Tab-separated table of C-alpha atoms in Angstrom:
chain	number	residue	atom	x	y	z
A	48	MET	CA	-35.679	-18.782	-5.892
A	49	LYS	CA	-33.143	-17.051	-3.701
A	50	LYS	CA	-32.361	-13.420	-4.392
A	51	LYS	CA	-29.052	-12.937	-6.157
A	52	ILE	CA	-26.703	-11.142	-3.796
A	53	SER	CA	-24.955	-8.170	-5.359
A	54	GLN	CA	-21.222	-8.197	-6.036
A	55	VAL	CA	-20.650	-5.156	-3.818
A	56	VAL	CA	-22.027	-7.086	-0.838
A	57	ILE	CA	-20.054	-10.205	-1.799
A	58	LYS	CA	-16.961	-8.041	-2.047
A	59	ARG	CA	-17.414	-6.775	1.505
A	60	MET	CA	-18.039	-10.145	3.203
A	61	PRO	CA	-14.373	-11.294	3.324
A	62	ARG	CA	-13.495	-7.940	4.818
A	63	TYR	CA	-16.051	-8.407	7.615
A	64	TYR	CA	-14.590	-11.841	8.235
A	65	ARG	CA	-11.076	-10.410	8.361
A	66	TYR	CA	-12.005	-7.737	10.921
A	67	LEU	CA	-13.948	-10.208	13.045
A	68	SER	CA	-10.947	-12.588	12.977
A	69	GLU	CA	-8.748	-9.760	14.217
A	70	LEU	CA	-11.218	-8.915	16.985
A	71	LEU	CA	-11.251	-12.567	18.035
A	72	GLU	CA	-7.452	-12.645	18.107
A	73	LYS	CA	-7.564	-9.653	20.451
A	74	GLY	CA	-10.074	-11.456	22.676
A	75	THR	CA	-13.021	-9.140	21.957
A	76	GLU	CA	-16.250	-10.972	22.826
A	77	ARG	CA	-18.882	-8.506	21.744
A	78	ILE	CA	-18.987	-5.338	19.713
A	79	SER	CA	-21.661	-2.737	19.031
A	80	SER	CA	-22.547	-2.013	15.438
A	81	ALA	CA	-21.271	1.557	16.048
A	82	GLU	CA	-17.842	0.305	17.135
A	83	LEU	CA	-17.619	-2.218	14.294
A	84	SER	CA	-18.640	0.526	11.883
A	85	GLU	CA	-15.893	2.801	13.203
A	86	ILE	CA	-13.021	0.343	12.918
A	87	MET	CA	-14.204	-0.801	9.481
A	88	ASN	CA	-14.898	2.718	8.232
A	89	VAL	CA	-18.385	1.868	6.918
A	90	THR	CA	-21.739	3.022	8.299
A	91	ALA	CA	-23.547	0.902	10.882
A	92	SER	CA	-26.581	0.828	8.609
A	93	GLN	CA	-24.521	-0.591	5.757
A	94	ILE	CA	-23.262	-3.361	8.014
A	95	ARG	CA	-26.853	-4.172	9.031
A	96	GLN	CA	-28.040	-4.106	5.413
A	97	ASP	CA	-25.165	-6.301	4.239
A	98	LEU	CA	-25.753	-8.886	6.948
A	99	ASN	CA	-29.499	-8.829	6.331
A	100	ASN	CA	-28.808	-10.349	2.912
A	101	PHE	CA	-27.851	-13.475	4.796
A	102	GLY	CA	-30.537	-13.345	7.473
A	103	GLY	CA	-29.063	-10.747	9.847
A	104	PHE	CA	-27.199	-11.395	13.083
A	105	GLY	CA	-27.689	-8.287	15.204
A	106	GLN	CA	-28.944	-8.413	18.734
A	107	GLN	CA	-30.808	-5.364	19.987
A	108	GLY	CA	-29.070	-3.554	22.829
A	109	TYR	CA	-26.252	-6.034	22.882
A	110	GLY	CA	-24.475	-5.566	19.586
A	111	TYR	CA	-22.789	-8.454	17.885
A	112	ASN	CA	-21.330	-11.537	19.511
A	113	VAL	CA	-17.953	-11.579	17.763
A	114	GLN	CA	-17.404	-15.353	17.789
A	115	TYR	CA	-20.922	-16.066	16.552
A	116	LEU	CA	-20.838	-13.454	13.794
A	117	HIS	CA	-17.329	-14.579	12.758
A	118	ASP	CA	-18.451	-18.199	12.496
A	119	GLU	CA	-21.690	-17.371	10.676
A	120	ILE	CA	-19.889	-15.222	8.099
A	121	GLY	CA	-17.315	-18.000	7.819
A	122	LYS	CA	-20.167	-20.402	6.926
A	123	ILE	CA	-21.545	-17.939	4.365
A	124	LEU	CA	-18.061	-17.785	2.823
A	125	GLY	CA	-17.898	-21.585	2.782
A	126	LEU	CA	-14.985	-21.645	5.207
A	127	ASP	CA	-16.618	-24.407	7.260
A	128	GLN	CA	-15.714	-26.717	4.372
A	129	VAL	CA	-12.425	-27.747	2.829
A	130	HIS	CA	-11.696	-26.443	-0.670
A	131	ASN	CA	-9.106	-28.060	-2.898
A	132	LEU	CA	-7.121	-25.914	-5.286
A	133	ILE	CA	-4.783	-26.535	-8.136
A	134	ILE	CA	-2.436	-23.902	-9.508
A	135	ILE	CA	-1.769	-23.716	-13.225
A	136	GLY	CA	1.694	-22.221	-13.659
A	137	GLY	CA	4.715	-23.071	-11.504
A	138	GLY	CA	6.422	-19.670	-11.742
A	139	ASN	CA	6.988	-17.136	-8.981
A	140	LEU	CA	3.319	-16.284	-8.640
A	141	GLY	CA	2.342	-19.951	-8.479
A	142	HIS	CA	4.980	-20.430	-5.776
A	143	ALA	CA	3.693	-17.387	-3.901
A	144	LEU	CA	0.118	-18.718	-3.883
A	145	ALA	CA	1.204	-22.223	-2.880
A	146	SER	CA	3.216	-20.829	0.043
A	147	HIS	CA	0.606	-18.286	1.164
A	148	GLN	CA	0.350	-18.516	4.926
A	149	THR	CA	-3.327	-17.958	5.566
A	150	PHE	CA	-5.025	-20.069	2.872
A	151	HIS	CA	-4.461	-23.276	4.856
A	152	LYS	CA	-5.923	-21.743	7.984
A	153	HIS	CA	-9.160	-20.993	6.117
A	154	GLY	CA	-9.502	-24.503	4.680
A	155	PHE	CA	-7.963	-23.929	1.252
A	156	PHE	CA	-5.546	-26.684	0.256
A	157	VAL	CA	-3.261	-26.532	-2.760
A	158	LYS	CA	-3.272	-30.117	-4.026
A	159	GLY	CA	-0.990	-29.670	-7.005
A	160	ILE	CA	0.764	-27.241	-9.337
A	161	PHE	CA	0.879	-27.771	-13.104
A	162	ASP	CA	3.394	-26.469	-15.603
A	163	VAL	CA	4.852	-27.323	-19.000
A	164	ASN	CA	8.469	-26.782	-17.952
A	165	GLU	CA	9.922	-30.265	-17.438
A	166	LYS	CA	12.702	-28.908	-15.233
A	167	LEU	CA	10.089	-28.198	-12.547
A	168	ALA	CA	8.581	-31.720	-12.576
A	169	GLY	CA	8.597	-33.364	-9.175
A	170	GLN	CA	9.548	-30.213	-7.226
A	171	GLU	CA	7.485	-29.505	-4.126
A	172	VAL	CA	6.232	-26.128	-2.982
A	173	ASN	CA	4.911	-26.076	0.565
A	174	GLY	CA	3.849	-29.724	0.197
A	175	ALA	CA	2.260	-29.355	-3.243
A	176	LYS	CA	3.933	-31.269	-6.071
A	177	ILE	CA	4.650	-29.674	-9.434
A	178	MET	CA	3.270	-31.921	-12.169
A	179	MET	CA	3.210	-31.671	-15.942
A	180	MET	CA	0.145	-30.384	-17.801
A	181	SER	CA	-0.130	-33.832	-19.411
A	182	GLU	CA	-1.023	-35.196	-15.958
A	183	LEU	CA	-3.761	-32.626	-15.347
A	184	ASP	CA	-6.811	-34.569	-16.577
A	185	THR	CA	-6.089	-37.706	-14.571
A	186	PHE	CA	-5.272	-35.664	-11.487
A	187	VAL	CA	-8.428	-33.549	-11.583
A	188	LYS	CA	-10.599	-36.621	-12.241
A	189	SER	CA	-9.193	-38.491	-9.253
A	190	ASN	CA	-9.092	-35.543	-6.817
A	191	LYS	CA	-12.000	-33.364	-5.796
A	192	ILE	CA	-10.756	-30.015	-7.109
A	193	ASP	CA	-12.996	-26.961	-6.614
A	194	ILE	CA	-10.799	-24.097	-7.670
A	195	ALA	CA	-8.045	-23.527	-10.227
A	196	ALA	CA	-5.695	-20.560	-9.919
A	197	LEU	CA	-4.358	-19.438	-13.282
A	198	THR	CA	-0.880	-17.908	-13.122
A	199	ILE	CA	0.066	-18.355	-16.769
A	200	PRO	CA	0.583	-15.851	-19.614
A	201	LYS	CA	-2.583	-14.352	-21.087
A	202	GLU	CA	-1.922	-15.964	-24.486
A	203	HIS	CA	-2.820	-19.433	-23.198
A	204	VAL	CA	-5.220	-18.725	-20.385
A	205	GLN	CA	-8.581	-18.825	-22.204
A	206	GLU	CA	-7.744	-22.164	-23.822
A	207	ILE	CA	-6.718	-23.666	-20.484
A	208	ALA	CA	-9.759	-22.122	-18.786
A	209	ASN	CA	-11.957	-23.886	-21.348
A	210	HIS	CA	-10.226	-27.167	-20.657
A	211	LEU	CA	-10.571	-26.792	-16.883
A	212	GLN	CA	-14.298	-26.174	-17.323
A	213	ASP	CA	-14.521	-29.352	-19.438
A	214	LEU	CA	-12.943	-31.150	-16.475
A	215	GLY	CA	-15.745	-29.855	-14.237
A	216	ILE	CA	-13.934	-27.092	-12.334
A	217	LYS	CA	-16.441	-24.414	-11.343
A	218	ALA	CA	-14.227	-21.626	-9.983
A	219	LEU	CA	-11.300	-19.924	-11.701
A	220	TRP	CA	-8.958	-17.548	-9.926
A	221	ASN	CA	-7.452	-15.647	-12.817
A	222	PHE	CA	-4.119	-13.830	-12.483
A	223	ALA	CA	-3.570	-13.419	-16.242
A	224	ASN	CA	-4.152	-9.862	-17.416
A	225	VAL	CA	-7.134	-10.688	-19.626
A	226	ASP	CA	-10.871	-11.097	-19.013
A	227	LEU	CA	-12.014	-14.710	-19.392
A	228	THR	CA	-15.222	-15.904	-21.021
A	229	VAL	CA	-16.786	-18.692	-18.985
A	230	ARG	CA	-19.958	-20.761	-18.847
A	231	GLU	CA	-22.898	-19.722	-16.735
A	232	ASP	CA	-22.215	-22.290	-14.009
A	233	VAL	CA	-18.590	-21.204	-13.612
A	234	VAL	CA	-17.347	-18.207	-11.626
A	235	VAL	CA	-14.188	-16.174	-12.150
A	236	GLN	CA	-12.337	-13.892	-9.790
A	237	ASP	CA	-9.688	-11.723	-11.414
A	238	VAL	CA	-6.500	-10.428	-9.857
A	239	HIS	CA	-5.241	-8.106	-12.590
A	240	LEU	CA	-1.901	-6.925	-11.207
A	241	SER	CA	-1.147	-4.490	-14.041
A	242	ASP	CA	-4.596	-2.933	-13.718
A	243	SER	CA	-4.081	-2.622	-9.968
A	244	LEU	CA	-0.704	-0.911	-10.398
A	245	MET	CA	-2.153	1.509	-12.970
A	246	ARG	CA	-5.047	2.327	-10.651
A	247	LEU	CA	-2.563	3.108	-7.884
A	248	THR	CA	-0.612	5.369	-10.243
A	249	LEU	CA	-3.738	7.157	-11.418
A	250	ASN	CA	-4.812	7.752	-7.822
A	251	MET	CA	-1.321	9.041	-7.029
A	252	ILE	CA	-1.426	11.498	-9.949
A	253	GLN	CA	-4.935	12.683	-9.070
A	254	ASN	CA	-3.950	13.094	-5.428
A	255	GLN	CA	-0.840	15.098	-6.304
A	256	ALA	CA	-2.847	17.366	-8.619
A	257	ARG	CA	-5.396	18.022	-5.853
A	258	ASN	CA	-2.728	18.725	-3.265
A	259	GLN	CA	-0.932	21.168	-5.561
A	260	GLU	CA	-4.192	23.043	-6.172
A	261	ASN	CA	-4.846	23.231	-2.448
A	262	GLU	CA	-1.429	24.689	-1.672
B	60	MET	CA	-10.471	22.989	-8.132
B	61	LYS	CA	-10.759	19.881	-10.258
B	62	LYS	CA	-13.614	17.513	-9.573
B	63	LYS	CA	-12.543	14.418	-7.719
B	64	ILE	CA	-12.950	11.457	-10.043
B	65	SER	CA	-14.808	8.549	-8.483
B	66	GLN	CA	-13.070	5.287	-7.674
B	67	VAL	CA	-15.408	3.300	-9.943
B	68	VAL	CA	-14.231	5.372	-12.915
B	69	ILE	CA	-10.593	5.089	-11.835
B	70	LYS	CA	-11.072	1.354	-11.527
B	71	ARG	CA	-12.277	1.095	-15.125
B	72	MET	CA	-9.533	3.191	-16.764
B	73	PRO	CA	-6.799	0.493	-16.747
B	74	ARG	CA	-9.312	-1.895	-18.280
B	75	TYR	CA	-9.985	0.534	-21.150
B	76	TYR	CA	-6.252	0.838	-21.644
B	77	ARG	CA	-5.868	-2.943	-21.689
B	78	TYR	CA	-8.587	-3.422	-24.316
B	79	LEU	CA	-7.235	-0.596	-26.460
B	80	SER	CA	-3.729	-2.140	-26.248
B	81	GLU	CA	-5.170	-5.434	-27.466
B	82	LEU	CA	-6.973	-3.696	-30.336
B	83	LEU	CA	-3.714	-1.995	-31.324
B	84	GLU	CA	-1.887	-5.324	-31.243
B	85	LYS	CA	-4.508	-6.667	-33.642
B	86	GLY	CA	-3.987	-3.656	-35.920
B	87	THR	CA	-7.437	-2.102	-35.345
B	88	GLU	CA	-7.284	1.585	-36.297
B	89	ARG	CA	-10.743	2.797	-35.384
B	90	ILE	CA	-13.658	1.432	-33.384
B	91	SER	CA	-17.214	2.607	-32.871
B	92	SER	CA	-18.398	3.124	-29.309
B	93	ALA	CA	-20.931	0.322	-29.965
B	94	GLU	CA	-18.190	-2.160	-30.901
B	95	LEU	CA	-15.956	-1.117	-28.000
B	96	SER	CA	-18.939	-1.444	-25.693
B	97	GLU	CA	-19.637	-4.957	-26.961
B	98	ILE	CA	-16.122	-6.341	-26.522
B	99	MET	CA	-15.792	-4.694	-23.102
B	100	ASN	CA	-19.252	-5.683	-21.946
B	101	VAL	CA	-20.190	-2.184	-20.746
B	102	THR	CA	-22.717	0.204	-22.274
B	103	ALA	CA	-21.586	2.740	-24.865
B	104	SER	CA	-23.034	5.495	-22.694
B	105	GLN	CA	-20.925	4.396	-19.736
B	106	ILE	CA	-17.792	4.541	-21.899
B	107	ARG	CA	-18.725	8.065	-23.010
B	108	GLN	CA	-19.468	9.155	-19.446
B	109	ASP	CA	-16.219	7.669	-18.123
B	110	LEU	CA	-14.110	9.352	-20.786
B	111	ASN	CA	-15.936	12.648	-20.299
B	112	ASN	CA	-14.386	12.804	-16.828
B	113	PHE	CA	-11.096	13.413	-18.613
B	114	GLY	CA	-12.384	15.636	-21.398
B	115	GLY	CA	-13.944	13.070	-23.759
B	116	PHE	CA	-12.382	11.649	-26.898
B	117	GLY	CA	-15.290	10.582	-29.113
B	118	GLN	CA	-15.619	11.684	-32.718
B	119	GLN	CA	-19.141	11.878	-34.064
B	120	GLY	CA	-19.837	9.468	-36.924
B	121	TYR	CA	-16.333	8.111	-36.795
B	122	GLY	CA	-16.049	6.423	-33.449
B	123	TYR	CA	-12.727	6.310	-31.636
B	124	ASN	CA	-9.271	6.429	-33.157
B	125	VAL	CA	-7.713	3.501	-31.280
B	126	GLN	CA	-4.122	4.762	-31.223
B	127	TYR	CA	-5.175	8.241	-30.081
B	128	LEU	CA	-7.543	6.992	-27.381
B	129	HIS	CA	-4.937	4.440	-26.206
B	130	ASP	CA	-2.272	7.134	-25.899
B	131	GLU	CA	-4.583	9.636	-24.209
B	132	ILE	CA	-5.729	7.108	-21.625
B	133	GLY	CA	-2.079	6.142	-21.197
B	134	LYS	CA	-1.321	9.774	-20.339
B	135	ILE	CA	-4.227	9.903	-17.888
B	136	LEU	CA	-2.796	6.796	-16.236
B	137	GLY	CA	0.638	8.420	-16.102
B	138	LEU	CA	2.132	5.819	-18.422
B	139	ASP	CA	3.891	8.496	-20.476
B	140	GLN	CA	6.226	8.839	-17.510
B	141	VAL	CA	8.626	6.455	-15.826
B	142	HIS	CA	7.698	5.258	-12.344
B	143	ASN	CA	10.260	3.780	-9.996
B	144	LEU	CA	9.202	1.062	-7.589
B	145	ILE	CA	10.738	-0.663	-4.641
B	146	ILE	CA	9.465	-3.925	-3.255
B	147	ILE	CA	9.480	-4.526	0.478
B	148	GLY	CA	9.751	-8.285	1.011
B	149	GLY	CA	11.991	-10.590	-1.040
B	150	GLY	CA	9.765	-13.673	-0.810
B	151	ASN	CA	7.907	-15.426	-3.600
B	152	LEU	CA	5.447	-12.597	-4.071
B	153	GLY	CA	8.244	-10.014	-4.205
B	154	HIS	CA	9.985	-12.179	-6.808
B	155	ALA	CA	6.758	-12.505	-8.784
B	156	LEU	CA	6.274	-8.723	-8.886
B	157	ALA	CA	9.909	-8.061	-9.787
B	158	SER	CA	9.697	-10.543	-12.664
B	159	HIS	CA	6.274	-9.457	-13.925
B	160	GLN	CA	6.486	-9.211	-17.698
B	161	THR	CA	4.296	-6.230	-18.475
B	162	PHE	CA	5.309	-3.679	-15.787
B	163	HIS	CA	8.468	-2.711	-17.700
B	164	LYS	CA	6.524	-2.207	-20.903
B	165	HIS	CA	4.300	0.340	-19.157
B	166	GLY	CA	7.195	2.307	-17.661
B	167	PHE	CA	7.286	0.767	-14.176
B	168	PHE	CA	10.810	-0.077	-13.055
B	169	VAL	CA	11.641	-2.110	-9.972
B	170	LYS	CA	14.762	-0.399	-8.629
B	171	GLY	CA	15.319	-2.558	-5.574
B	172	ILE	CA	13.927	-5.195	-3.244
B	173	PHE	CA	14.304	-4.986	0.526
B	174	ASP	CA	14.241	-7.760	3.085
B	175	VAL	CA	15.579	-8.583	6.543
B	176	ASN	CA	16.818	-12.052	5.599
B	177	GLU	CA	20.591	-11.737	5.213
B	178	LYS	CA	20.751	-14.856	3.070
B	179	LEU	CA	18.993	-12.931	0.280
B	180	ALA	CA	21.411	-9.961	0.330
B	181	GLY	CA	22.976	-9.271	-3.044
B	182	GLN	CA	20.705	-11.602	-5.026
B	183	GLU	CA	19.235	-10.186	-8.181
B	184	VAL	CA	15.700	-10.679	-9.434
B	185	ASN	CA	15.172	-9.610	-13.030
B	186	GLY	CA	17.870	-6.961	-12.628
B	187	ALA	CA	16.690	-5.658	-9.243
B	188	LYS	CA	19.058	-6.185	-6.324
B	189	ILE	CA	17.868	-7.498	-2.971
B	190	MET	CA	19.138	-5.191	-0.234
B	191	MET	CA	18.746	-5.170	3.525
B	192	MET	CA	16.122	-3.035	5.257
B	193	SER	CA	18.994	-1.130	6.928
B	194	GLU	CA	19.894	0.220	3.465
B	195	LEU	CA	16.358	1.430	2.721
B	196	ASP	CA	16.625	5.053	3.880
B	197	THR	CA	19.796	5.854	1.951
B	198	PHE	CA	18.474	4.103	-1.144
B	199	VAL	CA	15.131	5.913	-1.183
B	200	LYS	CA	16.809	9.274	-0.537
B	201	SER	CA	19.211	8.858	-3.447
B	202	ASN	CA	16.731	7.342	-5.937
B	203	LYS	CA	13.489	8.879	-7.078
B	204	ILE	CA	11.076	6.240	-5.802
B	205	ASP	CA	7.347	6.777	-6.412
B	206	ILE	CA	5.805	3.516	-5.365
B	207	ALA	CA	6.497	0.861	-2.730
B	208	ALA	CA	4.981	-2.591	-3.024
B	209	LEU	CA	4.494	-4.242	0.362
B	210	THR	CA	4.768	-8.022	0.286
B	211	ILE	CA	5.486	-8.570	3.961
B	212	PRO	CA	3.412	-10.147	6.757
B	213	LYS	CA	0.570	-8.031	8.103
B	214	GLU	CA	2.184	-7.785	11.552
B	215	HIS	CA	4.877	-5.388	10.318
B	216	VAL	CA	3.214	-3.661	7.422
B	217	GLN	CA	1.678	-0.612	9.133
B	218	GLU	CA	4.956	0.239	10.844
B	219	ILE	CA	6.875	-0.032	7.561
B	220	ALA	CA	4.161	1.915	5.730
B	221	ASN	CA	4.613	4.720	8.268
B	222	HIS	CA	8.346	4.715	7.705
B	223	LEU	CA	7.973	4.774	3.908
B	224	GLN	CA	5.676	7.788	4.224
B	225	ASP	CA	8.325	9.503	6.375
B	226	LEU	CA	10.749	8.900	3.508
B	227	GLY	CA	8.350	10.710	1.145
B	228	ILE	CA	6.828	7.790	-0.746
B	229	LYS	CA	3.323	8.720	-1.869
B	230	ALA	CA	1.935	5.447	-3.228
B	231	LEU	CA	1.738	2.099	-1.437
B	232	TRP	CA	0.785	-1.131	-3.187
B	233	ASN	CA	-0.276	-3.283	-0.289
B	234	PHE	CA	-0.314	-7.081	-0.544
B	235	ALA	CA	-0.562	-7.677	3.217
B	236	ASN	CA	-4.011	-8.798	4.306
B	237	VAL	CA	-4.747	-5.747	6.415
B	238	ASP	CA	-6.114	-2.258	5.699
B	239	LEU	CA	-3.475	0.447	6.116
B	240	THR	CA	-3.966	3.872	7.656
B	241	VAL	CA	-2.157	6.522	5.632
B	242	ARG	CA	-1.810	10.301	5.422
B	243	GLU	CA	-4.016	12.365	3.183
B	244	ASP	CA	-1.340	12.900	0.536
B	245	VAL	CA	-0.593	9.173	0.250
B	246	VAL	CA	-2.599	6.631	-1.749
B	247	VAL	CA	-2.947	2.904	-1.171
B	248	GLN	CA	-4.024	0.162	-3.530
B	249	ASP	CA	-4.745	-3.160	-1.848
B	250	VAL	CA	-4.352	-6.615	-3.319
B	251	HIS	CA	-5.913	-8.748	-0.602
B	252	LEU	CA	-5.350	-12.280	-1.883
B	253	SER	CA	-7.251	-14.013	0.922
B	254	ASP	CA	-10.225	-11.702	0.446
B	255	SER	CA	-10.133	-12.395	-3.284
B	256	LEU	CA	-10.085	-16.153	-2.773
B	257	MET	CA	-12.984	-15.946	-0.298
B	258	ARG	CA	-15.004	-13.840	-2.723
B	259	LEU	CA	-14.423	-16.452	-5.412
B	260	THR	CA	-15.586	-19.177	-3.048
B	261	LEU	CA	-18.668	-17.226	-2.003
B	262	ASN	CA	-19.570	-16.642	-5.658
B	263	MET	CA	-19.058	-20.345	-6.343
B	264	ILE	CA	-21.374	-21.337	-3.482
B	265	GLN	CA	-24.028	-18.823	-4.506
B	266	ASN	CA	-23.802	-19.947	-8.124
B	267	GLN	CA	-24.149	-23.612	-7.178
B	268	ALA	CA	-27.176	-22.863	-5.003
B	269	ARG	CA	-28.867	-21.003	-7.849
B	270	ASN	CA	-28.119	-23.732	-10.367
B	271	GLN	CA	-29.517	-26.420	-8.064
B	272	GLU	CA	-32.734	-24.436	-7.622
B	273	ASN	CA	-33.074	-24.032	-11.374
B	274	GLU	CA	-32.718	-27.752	-12.115
């Protein structure tokens, strides 16, 4: 059985991909692990260790071939395949996700948005139609949906998460400010905006306190 | 000089606050560290260690007083004070942040939204006016702004972050998919949506691979 890769490594992989994409855009063909480590602000040995989880891609005395490493990390991240998303919740956040500029580029396609507000029915956001929750089951069964983004109030999100799992969806992108309970074969990624804002504030307070003491 | 509190602890504090808020809503007056640990899915010793960073709030043989612990963590997070925000970028994400339901409740007030699109000038989102970027300097100088949320494309975000720092803003909430370079007395909290979606996908792929091997 394959070793389970730790969440800290998984967390860093998209960041590697992002930096390698930027290097490619700039036309950089190869990069030493020392240079990559400097622009990414992580140690060269951490980069090597992280990549070794997936087989390793370094080349002695040459560094990394940017295009190759970019594409290999893209494969690890599943970006060589198309992923279909639905968004539950047709509010501002649902609109923001549906109109996000870079998802498309990476093979993520928003196939539909679902809401209970009948006034939104039939509207289109960046090519994705807003449908009613009553249409959800039929839609998911007749479209290959991998991922559901949840942009609804926390009061309803666990119930809807349960239903989406019943429909066979294996990945939930949760924007409601509550931790979901899911089955073992289902993964969740949280974007807790309130938590994030509080963390920023706490860091700001701590930073101010340190700077005052240093004065 | 005070010990610098680690980012993993800082990351967990808003989550404690969230769970304690939920307990309060349910009318729970006291909770043992074992019960709190169970609902939060962390060990009781980790809770104790985390809280000890801020002085510790446990009471032997009694557990935690929920209201007291909630309020104390609120103070640590700076939620006993009002924080004024501006949002740079009047798109869907800017709208979503300005209309977020729980920010207000925690003392975060969106005082203004700034954009370059003249068609948006004068619009109001949940009480916050959309102004033009040319009005930014005067506005920031005459309002006590703590935090700027950046919901603009990555191409412009570093330049605008620099300018906001010149204006004295000490906390940047960055939604652009790029890592910002900031001064020592400024803090950044990133919400990298593309990274988050890729992490979800990677977890989904890894989870599927494991489940197939186990069948």
